[in-house]
CSV table of C-alpha atoms in Angstrom, one decimal:
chain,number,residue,atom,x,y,z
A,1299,UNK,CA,-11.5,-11.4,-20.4
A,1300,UNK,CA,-13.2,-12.3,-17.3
A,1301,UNK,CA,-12.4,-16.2,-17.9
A,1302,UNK,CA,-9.0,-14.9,-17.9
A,1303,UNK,CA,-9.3,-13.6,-14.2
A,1304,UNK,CA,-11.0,-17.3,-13.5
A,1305,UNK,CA,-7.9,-18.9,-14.9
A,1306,UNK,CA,-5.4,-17.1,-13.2
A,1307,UNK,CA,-7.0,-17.5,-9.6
A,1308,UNK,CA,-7.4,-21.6,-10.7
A,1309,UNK,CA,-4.2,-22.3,-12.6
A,1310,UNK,CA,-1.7,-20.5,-11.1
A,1311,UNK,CA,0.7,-22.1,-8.8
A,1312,UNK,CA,4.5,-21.6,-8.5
A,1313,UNK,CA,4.7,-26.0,-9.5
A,1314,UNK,CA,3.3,-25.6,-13.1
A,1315,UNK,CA,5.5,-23.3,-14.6
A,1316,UNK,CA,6.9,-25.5,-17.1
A,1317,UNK,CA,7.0,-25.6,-20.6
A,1318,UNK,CA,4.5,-28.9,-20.5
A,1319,UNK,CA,2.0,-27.4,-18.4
A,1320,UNK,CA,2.0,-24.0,-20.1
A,1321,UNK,CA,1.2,-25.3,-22.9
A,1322,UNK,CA,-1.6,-27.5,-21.4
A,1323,UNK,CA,-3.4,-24.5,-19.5
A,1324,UNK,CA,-2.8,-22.4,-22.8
A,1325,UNK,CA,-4.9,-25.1,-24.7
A,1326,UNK,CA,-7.7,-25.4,-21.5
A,1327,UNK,CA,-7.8,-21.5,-21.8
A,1328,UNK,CA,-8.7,-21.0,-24.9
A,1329,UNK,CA,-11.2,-23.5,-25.2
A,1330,UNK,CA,-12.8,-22.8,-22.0
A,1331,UNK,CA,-13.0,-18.9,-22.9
A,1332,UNK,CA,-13.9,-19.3,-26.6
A,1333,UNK,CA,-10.8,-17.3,-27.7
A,1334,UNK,CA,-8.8,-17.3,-31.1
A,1335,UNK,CA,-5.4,-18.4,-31.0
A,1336,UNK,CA,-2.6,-18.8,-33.9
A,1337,UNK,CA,-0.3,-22.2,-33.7
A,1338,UNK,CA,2.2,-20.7,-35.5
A,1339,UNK,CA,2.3,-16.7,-34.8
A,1340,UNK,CA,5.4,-16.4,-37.5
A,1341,UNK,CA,3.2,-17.8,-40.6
A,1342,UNK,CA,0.0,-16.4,-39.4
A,1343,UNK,CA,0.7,-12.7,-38.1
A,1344,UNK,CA,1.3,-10.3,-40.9
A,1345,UNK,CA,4.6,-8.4,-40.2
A,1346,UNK,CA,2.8,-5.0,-40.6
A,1347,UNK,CA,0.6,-5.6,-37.3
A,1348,UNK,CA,4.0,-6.8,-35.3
A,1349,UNK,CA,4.8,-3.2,-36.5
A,1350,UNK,CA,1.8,-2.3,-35.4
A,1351,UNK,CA,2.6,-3.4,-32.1
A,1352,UNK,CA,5.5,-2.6,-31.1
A,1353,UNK,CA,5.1,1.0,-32.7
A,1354,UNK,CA,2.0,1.3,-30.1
A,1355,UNK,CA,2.4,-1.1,-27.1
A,1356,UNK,CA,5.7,-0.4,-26.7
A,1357,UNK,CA,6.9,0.4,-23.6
A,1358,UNK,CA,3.9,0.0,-22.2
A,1359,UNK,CA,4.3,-3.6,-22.6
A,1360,UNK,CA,8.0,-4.9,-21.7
A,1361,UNK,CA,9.8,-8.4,-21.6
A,1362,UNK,CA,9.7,-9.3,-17.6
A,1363,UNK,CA,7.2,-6.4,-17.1
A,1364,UNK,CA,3.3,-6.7,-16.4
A,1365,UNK,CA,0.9,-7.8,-18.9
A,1366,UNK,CA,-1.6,-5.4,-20.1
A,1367,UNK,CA,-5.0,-5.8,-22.0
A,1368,UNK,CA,-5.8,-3.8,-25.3
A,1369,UNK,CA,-9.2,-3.4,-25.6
A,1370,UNK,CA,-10.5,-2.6,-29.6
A,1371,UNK,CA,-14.2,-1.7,-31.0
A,1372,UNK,CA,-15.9,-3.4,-32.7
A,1373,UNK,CA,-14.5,-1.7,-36.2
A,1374,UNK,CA,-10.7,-3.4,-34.6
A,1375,UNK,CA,-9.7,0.2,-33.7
A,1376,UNK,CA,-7.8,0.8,-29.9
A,1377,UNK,CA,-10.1,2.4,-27.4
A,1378,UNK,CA,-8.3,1.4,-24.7
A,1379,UNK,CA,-4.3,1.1,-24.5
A,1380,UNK,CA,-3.8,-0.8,-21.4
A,1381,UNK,CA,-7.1,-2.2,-19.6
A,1382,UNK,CA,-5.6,-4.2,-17.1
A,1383,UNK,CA,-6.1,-1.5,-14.5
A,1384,UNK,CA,-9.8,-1.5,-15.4
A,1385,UNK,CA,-10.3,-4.7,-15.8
A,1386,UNK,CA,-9.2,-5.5,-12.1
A,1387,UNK,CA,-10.8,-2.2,-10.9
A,1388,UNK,CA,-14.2,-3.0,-12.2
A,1389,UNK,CA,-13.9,-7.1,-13.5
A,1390,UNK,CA,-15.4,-8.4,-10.3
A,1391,UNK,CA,-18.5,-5.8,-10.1
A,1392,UNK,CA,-19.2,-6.1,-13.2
A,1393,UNK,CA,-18.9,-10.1,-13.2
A,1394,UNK,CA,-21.4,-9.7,-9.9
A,1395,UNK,CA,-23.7,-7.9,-11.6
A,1396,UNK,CA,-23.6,-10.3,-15.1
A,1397,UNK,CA,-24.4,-12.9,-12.1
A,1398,UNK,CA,-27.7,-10.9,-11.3
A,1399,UNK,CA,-28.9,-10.6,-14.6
A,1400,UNK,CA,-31.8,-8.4,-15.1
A,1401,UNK,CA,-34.6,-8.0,-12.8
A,1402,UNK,CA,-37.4,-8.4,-15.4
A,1403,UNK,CA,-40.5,-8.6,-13.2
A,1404,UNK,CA,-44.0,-9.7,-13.8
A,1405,UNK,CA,-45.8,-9.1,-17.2
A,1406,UNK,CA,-46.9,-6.0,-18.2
A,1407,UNK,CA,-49.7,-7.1,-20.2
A,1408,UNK,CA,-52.3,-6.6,-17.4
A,1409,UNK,CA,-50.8,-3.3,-16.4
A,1410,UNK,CA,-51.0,-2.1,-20.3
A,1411,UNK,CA,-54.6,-3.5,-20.8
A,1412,UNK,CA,-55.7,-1.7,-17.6
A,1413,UNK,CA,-54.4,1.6,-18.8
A,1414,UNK,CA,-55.7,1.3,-22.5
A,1415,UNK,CA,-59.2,-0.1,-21.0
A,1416,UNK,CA,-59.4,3.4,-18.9
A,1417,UNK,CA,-58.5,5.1,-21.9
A,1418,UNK,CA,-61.3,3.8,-24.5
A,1419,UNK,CA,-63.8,3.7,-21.6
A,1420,UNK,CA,-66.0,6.9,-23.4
A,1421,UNK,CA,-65.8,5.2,-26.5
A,1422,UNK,CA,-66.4,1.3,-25.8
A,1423,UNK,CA,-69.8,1.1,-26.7
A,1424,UNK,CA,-69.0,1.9,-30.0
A,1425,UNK,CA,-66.6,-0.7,-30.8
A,1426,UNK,CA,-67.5,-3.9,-30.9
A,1427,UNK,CA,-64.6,-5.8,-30.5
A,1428,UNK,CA,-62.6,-3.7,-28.4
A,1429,UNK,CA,-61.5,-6.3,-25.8
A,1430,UNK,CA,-59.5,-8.0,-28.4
A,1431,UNK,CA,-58.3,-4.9,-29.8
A,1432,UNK,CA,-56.8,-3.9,-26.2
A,1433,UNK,CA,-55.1,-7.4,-25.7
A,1434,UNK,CA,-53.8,-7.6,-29.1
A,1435,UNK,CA,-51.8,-4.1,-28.7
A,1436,UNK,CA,-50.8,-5.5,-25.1
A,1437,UNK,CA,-49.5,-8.8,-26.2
A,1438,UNK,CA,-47.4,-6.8,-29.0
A,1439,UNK,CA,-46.2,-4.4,-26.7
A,1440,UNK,CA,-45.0,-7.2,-24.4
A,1441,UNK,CA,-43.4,-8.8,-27.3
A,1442,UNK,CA,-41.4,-5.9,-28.0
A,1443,UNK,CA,-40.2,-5.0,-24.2
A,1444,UNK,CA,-38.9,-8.8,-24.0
A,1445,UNK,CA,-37.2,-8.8,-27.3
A,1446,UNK,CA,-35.5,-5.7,-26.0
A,1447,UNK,CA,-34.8,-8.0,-22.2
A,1448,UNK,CA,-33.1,-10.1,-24.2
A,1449,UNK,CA,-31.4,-8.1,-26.6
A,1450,UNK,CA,-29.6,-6.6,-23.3
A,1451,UNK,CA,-28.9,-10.0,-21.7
A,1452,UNK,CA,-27.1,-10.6,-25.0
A,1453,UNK,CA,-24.9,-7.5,-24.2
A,1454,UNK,CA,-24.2,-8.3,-21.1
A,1455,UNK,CA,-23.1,-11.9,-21.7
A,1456,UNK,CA,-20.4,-10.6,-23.6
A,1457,UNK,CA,-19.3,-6.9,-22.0
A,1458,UNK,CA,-16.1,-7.1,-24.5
A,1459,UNK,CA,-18.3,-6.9,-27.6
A,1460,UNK,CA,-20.1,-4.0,-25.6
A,1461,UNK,CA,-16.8,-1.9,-25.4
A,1462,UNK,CA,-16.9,-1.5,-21.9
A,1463,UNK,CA,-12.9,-1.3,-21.1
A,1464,UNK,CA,-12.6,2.1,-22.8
A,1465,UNK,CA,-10.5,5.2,-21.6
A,1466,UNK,CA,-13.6,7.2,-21.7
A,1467,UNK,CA,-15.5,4.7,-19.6
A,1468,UNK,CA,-12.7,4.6,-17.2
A,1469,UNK,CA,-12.4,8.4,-17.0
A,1470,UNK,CA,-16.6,8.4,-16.6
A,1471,UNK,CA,-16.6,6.2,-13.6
A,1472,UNK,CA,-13.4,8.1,-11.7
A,1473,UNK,CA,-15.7,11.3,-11.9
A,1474,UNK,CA,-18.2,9.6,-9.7
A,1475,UNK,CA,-16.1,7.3,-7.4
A,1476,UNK,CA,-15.3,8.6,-3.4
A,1477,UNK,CA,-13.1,7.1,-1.1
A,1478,UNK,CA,-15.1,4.3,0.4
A,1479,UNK,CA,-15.1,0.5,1.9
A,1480,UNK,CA,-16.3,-0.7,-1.8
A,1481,UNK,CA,-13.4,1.2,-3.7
A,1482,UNK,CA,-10.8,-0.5,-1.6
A,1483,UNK,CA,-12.1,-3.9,-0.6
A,1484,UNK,CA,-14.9,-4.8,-3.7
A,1485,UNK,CA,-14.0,-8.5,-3.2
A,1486,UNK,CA,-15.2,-11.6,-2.1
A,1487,UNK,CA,-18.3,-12.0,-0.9
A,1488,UNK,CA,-18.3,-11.5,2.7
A,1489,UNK,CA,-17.3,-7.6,2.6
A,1490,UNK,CA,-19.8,-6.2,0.5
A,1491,UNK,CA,-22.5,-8.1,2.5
A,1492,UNK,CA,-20.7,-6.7,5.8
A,1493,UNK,CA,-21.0,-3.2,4.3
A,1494,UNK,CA,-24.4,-3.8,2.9
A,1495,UNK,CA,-25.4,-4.8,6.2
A,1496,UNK,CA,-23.4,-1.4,7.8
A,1497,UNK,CA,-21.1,-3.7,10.1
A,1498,UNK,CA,-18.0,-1.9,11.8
A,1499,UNK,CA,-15.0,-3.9,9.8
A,1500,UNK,CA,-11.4,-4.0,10.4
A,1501,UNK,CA,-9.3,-4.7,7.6
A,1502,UNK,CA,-5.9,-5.7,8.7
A,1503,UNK,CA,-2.6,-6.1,6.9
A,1504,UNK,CA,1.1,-6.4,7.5
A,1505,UNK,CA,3.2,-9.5,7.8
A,1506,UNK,CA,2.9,-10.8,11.7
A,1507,UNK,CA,0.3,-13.7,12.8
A,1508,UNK,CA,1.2,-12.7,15.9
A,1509,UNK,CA,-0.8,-8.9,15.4
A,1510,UNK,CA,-3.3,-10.3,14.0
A,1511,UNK,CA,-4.3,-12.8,16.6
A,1512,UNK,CA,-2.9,-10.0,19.3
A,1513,UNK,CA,-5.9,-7.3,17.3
A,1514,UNK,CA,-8.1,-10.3,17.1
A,1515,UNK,CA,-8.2,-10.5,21.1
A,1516,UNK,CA,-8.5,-7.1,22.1
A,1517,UNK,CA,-11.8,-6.9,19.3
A,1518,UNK,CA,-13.2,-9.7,20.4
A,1519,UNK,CA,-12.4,-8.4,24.3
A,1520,UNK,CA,-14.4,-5.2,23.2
A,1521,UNK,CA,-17.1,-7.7,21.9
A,1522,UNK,CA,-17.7,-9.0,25.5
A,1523,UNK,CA,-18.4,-5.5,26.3
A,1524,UNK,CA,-20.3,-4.2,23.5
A,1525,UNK,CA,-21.7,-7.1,21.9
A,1526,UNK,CA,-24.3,-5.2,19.9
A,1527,UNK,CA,-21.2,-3.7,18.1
A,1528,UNK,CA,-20.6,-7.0,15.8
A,1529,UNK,CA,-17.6,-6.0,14.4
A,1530,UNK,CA,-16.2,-7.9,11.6
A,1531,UNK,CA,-12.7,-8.6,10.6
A,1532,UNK,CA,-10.7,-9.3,7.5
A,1533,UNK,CA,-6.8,-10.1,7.1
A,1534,UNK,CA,-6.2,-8.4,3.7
A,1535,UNK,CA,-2.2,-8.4,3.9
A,1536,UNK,CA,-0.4,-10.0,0.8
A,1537,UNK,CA,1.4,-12.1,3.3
A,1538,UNK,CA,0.4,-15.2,1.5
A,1539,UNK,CA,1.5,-17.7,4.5
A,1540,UNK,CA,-0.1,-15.4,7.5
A,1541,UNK,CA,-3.1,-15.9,4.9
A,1542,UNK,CA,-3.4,-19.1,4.8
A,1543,UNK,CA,-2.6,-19.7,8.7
A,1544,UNK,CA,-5.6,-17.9,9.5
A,1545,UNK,CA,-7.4,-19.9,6.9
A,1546,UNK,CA,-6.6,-23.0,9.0
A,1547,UNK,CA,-7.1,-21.5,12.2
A,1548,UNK,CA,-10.7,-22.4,13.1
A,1549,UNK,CA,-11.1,-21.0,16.4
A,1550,UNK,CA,-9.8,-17.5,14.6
A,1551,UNK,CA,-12.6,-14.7,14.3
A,1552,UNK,CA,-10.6,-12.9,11.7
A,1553,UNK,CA,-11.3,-14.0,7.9
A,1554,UNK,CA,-8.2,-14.8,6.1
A,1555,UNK,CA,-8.0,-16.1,2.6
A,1556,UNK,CA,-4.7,-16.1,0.4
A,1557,UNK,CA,-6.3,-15.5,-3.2
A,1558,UNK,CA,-8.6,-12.7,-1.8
A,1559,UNK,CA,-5.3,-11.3,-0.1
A,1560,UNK,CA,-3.4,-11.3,-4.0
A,1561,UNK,CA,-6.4,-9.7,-5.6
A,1562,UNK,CA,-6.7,-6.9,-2.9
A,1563,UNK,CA,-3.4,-5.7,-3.6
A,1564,UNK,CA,-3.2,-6.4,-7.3
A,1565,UNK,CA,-6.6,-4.3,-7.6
A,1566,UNK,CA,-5.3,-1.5,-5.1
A,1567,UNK,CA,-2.2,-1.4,-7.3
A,1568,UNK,CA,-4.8,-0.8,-10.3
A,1569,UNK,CA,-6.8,1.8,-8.5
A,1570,UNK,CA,-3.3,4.0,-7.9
A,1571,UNK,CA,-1.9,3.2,-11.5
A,1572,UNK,CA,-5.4,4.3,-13.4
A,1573,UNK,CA,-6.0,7.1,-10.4
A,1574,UNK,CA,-2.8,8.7,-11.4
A,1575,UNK,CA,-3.8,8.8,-15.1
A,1576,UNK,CA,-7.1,10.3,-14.4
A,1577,UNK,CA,-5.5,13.2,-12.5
A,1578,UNK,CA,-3.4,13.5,-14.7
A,1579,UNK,CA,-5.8,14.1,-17.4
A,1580,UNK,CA,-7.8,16.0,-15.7
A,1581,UNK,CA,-5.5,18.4,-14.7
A,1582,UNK,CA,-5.4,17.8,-10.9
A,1583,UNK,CA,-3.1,17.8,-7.9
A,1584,UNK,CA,-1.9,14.2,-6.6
A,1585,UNK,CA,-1.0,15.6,-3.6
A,1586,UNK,CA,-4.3,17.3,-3.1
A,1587,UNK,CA,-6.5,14.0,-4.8
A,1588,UNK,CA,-7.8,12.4,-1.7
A,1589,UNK,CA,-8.3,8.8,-3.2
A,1590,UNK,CA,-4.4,9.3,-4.6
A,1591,UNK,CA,-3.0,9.9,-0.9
A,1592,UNK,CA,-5.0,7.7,1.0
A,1593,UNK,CA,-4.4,4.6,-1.9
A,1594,UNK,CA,-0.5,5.5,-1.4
A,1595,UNK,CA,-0.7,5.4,2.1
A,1596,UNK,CA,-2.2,2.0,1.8
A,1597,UNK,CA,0.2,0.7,-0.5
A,1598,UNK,CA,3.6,2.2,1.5
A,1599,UNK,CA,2.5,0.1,4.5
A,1600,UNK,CA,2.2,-2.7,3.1
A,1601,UNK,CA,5.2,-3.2,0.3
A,1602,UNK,CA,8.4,-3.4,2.9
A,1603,UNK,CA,8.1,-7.3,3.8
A,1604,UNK,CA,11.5,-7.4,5.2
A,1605,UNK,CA,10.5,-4.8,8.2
A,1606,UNK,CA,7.2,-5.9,10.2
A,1607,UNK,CA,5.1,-3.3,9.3
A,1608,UNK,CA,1.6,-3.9,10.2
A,1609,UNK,CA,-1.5,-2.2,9.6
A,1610,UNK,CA,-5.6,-1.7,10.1
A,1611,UNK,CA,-8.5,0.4,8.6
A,1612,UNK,CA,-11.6,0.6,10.4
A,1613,UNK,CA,-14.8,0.7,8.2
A,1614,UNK,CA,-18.5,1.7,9.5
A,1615,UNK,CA,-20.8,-0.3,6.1
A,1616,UNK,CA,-19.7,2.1,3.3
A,1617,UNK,CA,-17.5,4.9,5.8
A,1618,UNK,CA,-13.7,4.1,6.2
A,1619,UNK,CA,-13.4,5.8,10.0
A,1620,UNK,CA,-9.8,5.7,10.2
A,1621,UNK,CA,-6.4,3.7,9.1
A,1622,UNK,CA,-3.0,4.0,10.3
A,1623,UNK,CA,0.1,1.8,11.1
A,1624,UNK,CA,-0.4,-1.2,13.3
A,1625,UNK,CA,1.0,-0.2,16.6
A,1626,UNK,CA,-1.1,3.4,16.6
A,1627,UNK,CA,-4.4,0.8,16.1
A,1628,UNK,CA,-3.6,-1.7,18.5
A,1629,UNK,CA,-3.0,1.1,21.1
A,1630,UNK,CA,-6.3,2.2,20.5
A,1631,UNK,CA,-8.1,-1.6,21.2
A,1632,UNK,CA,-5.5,-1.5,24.6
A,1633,UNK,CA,-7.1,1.3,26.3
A,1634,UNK,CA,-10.7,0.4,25.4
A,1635,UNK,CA,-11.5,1.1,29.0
A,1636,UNK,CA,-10.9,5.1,28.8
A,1637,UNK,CA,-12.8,4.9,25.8
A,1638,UNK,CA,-15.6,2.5,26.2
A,1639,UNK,CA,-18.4,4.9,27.5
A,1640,UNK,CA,-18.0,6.5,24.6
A,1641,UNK,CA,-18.6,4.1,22.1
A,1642,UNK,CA,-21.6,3.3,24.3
A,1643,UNK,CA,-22.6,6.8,23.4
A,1644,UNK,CA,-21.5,7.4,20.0
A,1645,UNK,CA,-20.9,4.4,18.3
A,1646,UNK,CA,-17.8,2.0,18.5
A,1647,UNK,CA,-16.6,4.0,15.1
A,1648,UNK,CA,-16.9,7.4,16.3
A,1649,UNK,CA,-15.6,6.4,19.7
A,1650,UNK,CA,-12.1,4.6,18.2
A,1651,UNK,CA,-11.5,7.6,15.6
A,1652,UNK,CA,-12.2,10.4,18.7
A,1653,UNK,CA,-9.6,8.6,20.8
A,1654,UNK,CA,-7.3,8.0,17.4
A,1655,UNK,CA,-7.6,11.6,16.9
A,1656,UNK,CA,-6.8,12.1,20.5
A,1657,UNK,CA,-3.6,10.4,20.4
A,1658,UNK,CA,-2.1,12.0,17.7
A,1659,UNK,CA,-1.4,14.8,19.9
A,1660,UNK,CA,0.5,12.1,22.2
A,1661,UNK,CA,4.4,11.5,21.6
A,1662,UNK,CA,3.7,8.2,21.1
A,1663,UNK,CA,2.4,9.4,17.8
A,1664,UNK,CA,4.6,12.5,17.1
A,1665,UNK,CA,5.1,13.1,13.0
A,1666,UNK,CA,8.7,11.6,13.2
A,1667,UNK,CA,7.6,8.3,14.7
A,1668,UNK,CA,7.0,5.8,11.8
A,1669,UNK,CA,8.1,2.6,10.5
A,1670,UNK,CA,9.9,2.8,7.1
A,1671,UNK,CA,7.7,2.9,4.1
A,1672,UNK,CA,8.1,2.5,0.8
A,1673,UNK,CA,6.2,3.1,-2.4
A,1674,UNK,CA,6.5,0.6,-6.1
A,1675,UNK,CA,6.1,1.8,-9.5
A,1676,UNK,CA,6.1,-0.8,-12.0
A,1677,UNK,CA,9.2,0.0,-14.8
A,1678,UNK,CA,6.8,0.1,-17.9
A,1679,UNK,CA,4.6,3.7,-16.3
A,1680,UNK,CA,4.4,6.4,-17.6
A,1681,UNK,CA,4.2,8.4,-14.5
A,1682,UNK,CA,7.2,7.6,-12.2
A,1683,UNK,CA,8.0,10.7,-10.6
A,1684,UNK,CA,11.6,11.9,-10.0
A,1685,UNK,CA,10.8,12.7,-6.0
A,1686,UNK,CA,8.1,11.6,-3.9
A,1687,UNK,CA,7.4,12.6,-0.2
A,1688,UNK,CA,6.7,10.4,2.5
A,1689,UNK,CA,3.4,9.8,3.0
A,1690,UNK,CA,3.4,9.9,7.0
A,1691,UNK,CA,6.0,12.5,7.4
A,1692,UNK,CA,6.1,14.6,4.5
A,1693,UNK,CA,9.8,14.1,4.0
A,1694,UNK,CA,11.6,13.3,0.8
A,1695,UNK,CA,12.0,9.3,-0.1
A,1696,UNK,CA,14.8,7.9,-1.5
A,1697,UNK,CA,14.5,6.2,-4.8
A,1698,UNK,CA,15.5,3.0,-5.7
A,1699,UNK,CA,15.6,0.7,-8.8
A,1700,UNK,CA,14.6,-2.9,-7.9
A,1701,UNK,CA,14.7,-6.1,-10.0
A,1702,UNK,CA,12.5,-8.6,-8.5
A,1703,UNK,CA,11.5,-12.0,-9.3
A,1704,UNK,CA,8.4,-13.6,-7.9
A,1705,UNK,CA,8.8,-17.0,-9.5
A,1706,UNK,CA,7.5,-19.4,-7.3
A,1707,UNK,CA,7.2,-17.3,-4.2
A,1708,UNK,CA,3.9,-16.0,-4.8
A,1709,UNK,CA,2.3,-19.0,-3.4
A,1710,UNK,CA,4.5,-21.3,-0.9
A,1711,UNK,CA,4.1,-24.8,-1.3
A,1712,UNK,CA,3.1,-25.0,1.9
A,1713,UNK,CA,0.0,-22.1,2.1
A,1714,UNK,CA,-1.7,-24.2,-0.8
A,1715,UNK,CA,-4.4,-22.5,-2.8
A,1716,UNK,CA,-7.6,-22.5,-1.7
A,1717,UNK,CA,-10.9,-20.8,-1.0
A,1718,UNK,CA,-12.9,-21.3,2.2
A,1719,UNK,CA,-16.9,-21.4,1.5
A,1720,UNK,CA,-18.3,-21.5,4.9
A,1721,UNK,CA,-21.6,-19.1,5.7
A,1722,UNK,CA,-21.1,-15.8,6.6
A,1723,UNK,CA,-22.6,-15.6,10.4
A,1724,UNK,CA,-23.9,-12.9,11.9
């Protein structure tokens, strides 16, 4: 499952969609992941489990729809319908933490012979051979904890087997997530250790170069005031070409990277698809769920790319301070002057989101003032609701039905696919 995400982020380019090179990847994929495949599906599948299938994974699986994962125990029985959310929700942790391994530590044998020689110490005298005894029970003891290490690094090689993709599972962790930096950005490398490390981030998105290099100067302005601040910043938008021009643009502060970009909104996509389901299930209000509204938000600024319609979040390490349409931000960074005592005082953070707050008083910012937004369902939900309301000004939307084909615009020949490895600096 997880040398599935691999192959997508290697293989996929809008040149190779051909019968030929399907075909080829197909055969690399299987025997790189160590799947089983059928040559000839018609002679090999029984017709009772195409029944099967279309009797149970229908519509959630549709001809020109998304793909979706089902995830069976160990006994072949469904304990997960559709774990594509999941597996893009929680894949790349989860990878991470397969990466890590298990801290195992030092032995415990001198820790376990230490306790048992305090133990016997009234009786020592009186058994000859007690030393022996003592290391004997220790080395079997040890034996026993690193069978059990290894046992677990099995499991963990293989989190499939270990029926981790299951509804429950899914419905476990929503219980305990909050509305954080890590929900929304868990990607890459460079965020996490930015959040680790408590930076102030900006996250920007939309579809201008020219924003982000005109939010990149005011920041970096800021910085010559403040430079204790270190603030970070991250293009995020699923503009794949004003991805990869930052990419090339060396003397540009802000990261940008196009796969990154595509897995930030295909995982945010995830987070408001399974979201939905858990409040759903339990019972809850969408308008009322905070992760819901503030995912939705996210999503509406982003999914009109025929209307520039730029975006930024401010994050303090684990704290998202503020987001909100591009012009409202940038308005912010402009009149860093009125402001900048105070983010001597308080904190750049607190100082931006006091000011933020300030303006929305303002009629720059007035309710009615906001560029046009627009929220995607795929066809094969469940959910789609009859009316939504606008997520900035509480009005109804109007709902549309949109066929869209993304075949060979998802990466432009001319963005190229690529990944840039230099060091993090501080």
């Amino acid at each position: 499952m997880f040398n599935c995400m691999y192959f997508g982020f290697r293989y996929y380019s809008s040149t190779l969609w051909d019968i030929k090179h399907m075909k080829e990847q197909y055969k690399s994929f299987v025997n790189e992941s160590g799947l089983l495949s059928v040559r000839n599906v018609q002679k090999s599948v029984a017709p009772r489990f195409v029944r099967f299938v279309k009797e149970n994974f229908f519509p959630d699986f549709q001809i020109g729809g998304e793909p979706i994962i089902v995830s069976p125990d160990h006994n072949g029985r469904m304990v997960h319908r559709n774990a594509m959310h999941m597996v893009l929700m929680r894949g790349l942790d989860i990878c991470v933490r397969m990466s890590d391994g298990i801290k195992i530590g030092d032995s415990v044998i001198p820790l376990l012979q230490k306790v048992l020689t305090e133990r016997v110490s009234t009786v020592r005298d009186l058994i000859p051979d007690i030393d022996r005894k003592i290391s004997e029970v220790a080395n079997k003891v040890d034996g026993i904890i690193n069978d059990w290490f290894r046992d677990i690094e099995e499991q963990i090689q293989n989190p499939v087997d270990s029926n981790i993709f299951t509804s429950k599972k899914e419905k476990d962790l929503w219980k305990i997530d909050t509305w954080c930096t890590k929900l929304v950005a868990e990607l890459g490398y460079r965020i996490p250790k930015w959040v680790e490390k408590n930076r102030c981030i900006f996250l920007i998105g939309g579809h201008d170069i020219q924003y982000v290099k005109t939010f990149e100067s005011k920041v970096m302005l800021q910085n010559q005031f403040n430079p204790q601040s270190k603030i970070k910043m991250s293009y995020v938008g699923s503009n794949m070409k004003v991805a990869s021009m930052i990419a090339e643009d060396k003397d540009c502060k802000v990261i940008g990277d196009p796969v990154p970009s595509w897995f930030f909104w295909a995982r945010l996509q995830s987070i408001f698809m399974s979201r939905i389901k858990f409040v759903e299930e339990t019972h809850g209000d969408e308008e009322c769920d905070e992760i819901l509204r503030r995912v939705k938000k996210l999503l509406a600024y982003e999914a009109n790319d025929l209307v520039v319609n730029d975006w930024a979040m401010l994050c303090k390490g684990n704290k998202i301070v503020v987001c909100d349409q591009g012009d409202k931000m940038l308005k912010v960074m402009i009149e860093y002057e009125k402001w900048k005592e105070n983010a001597t005082a308080k904190g750049f953070d607190q100082a931006f989101k006091d000011y933020h707050d300030e303006m929305l008083h303002s009629t720059f910012t007035s309710l009615h003032h906001h560029h046009r937004c627009a929220l995607k369902y795929p066809c094969n939900f469940e959910s789609v609701p009859e009316d939504v309301k606008c997520l900035e000004c509480c009005h109804g939307m109007q709902k549309f039905v949109t066929f869209k084909c993304c075949h060979g615009s998802a990466y432009d020949d001319e963005a190229g696919l690529y990944c840039h490895d230099d060091e993090d600096s501080d």
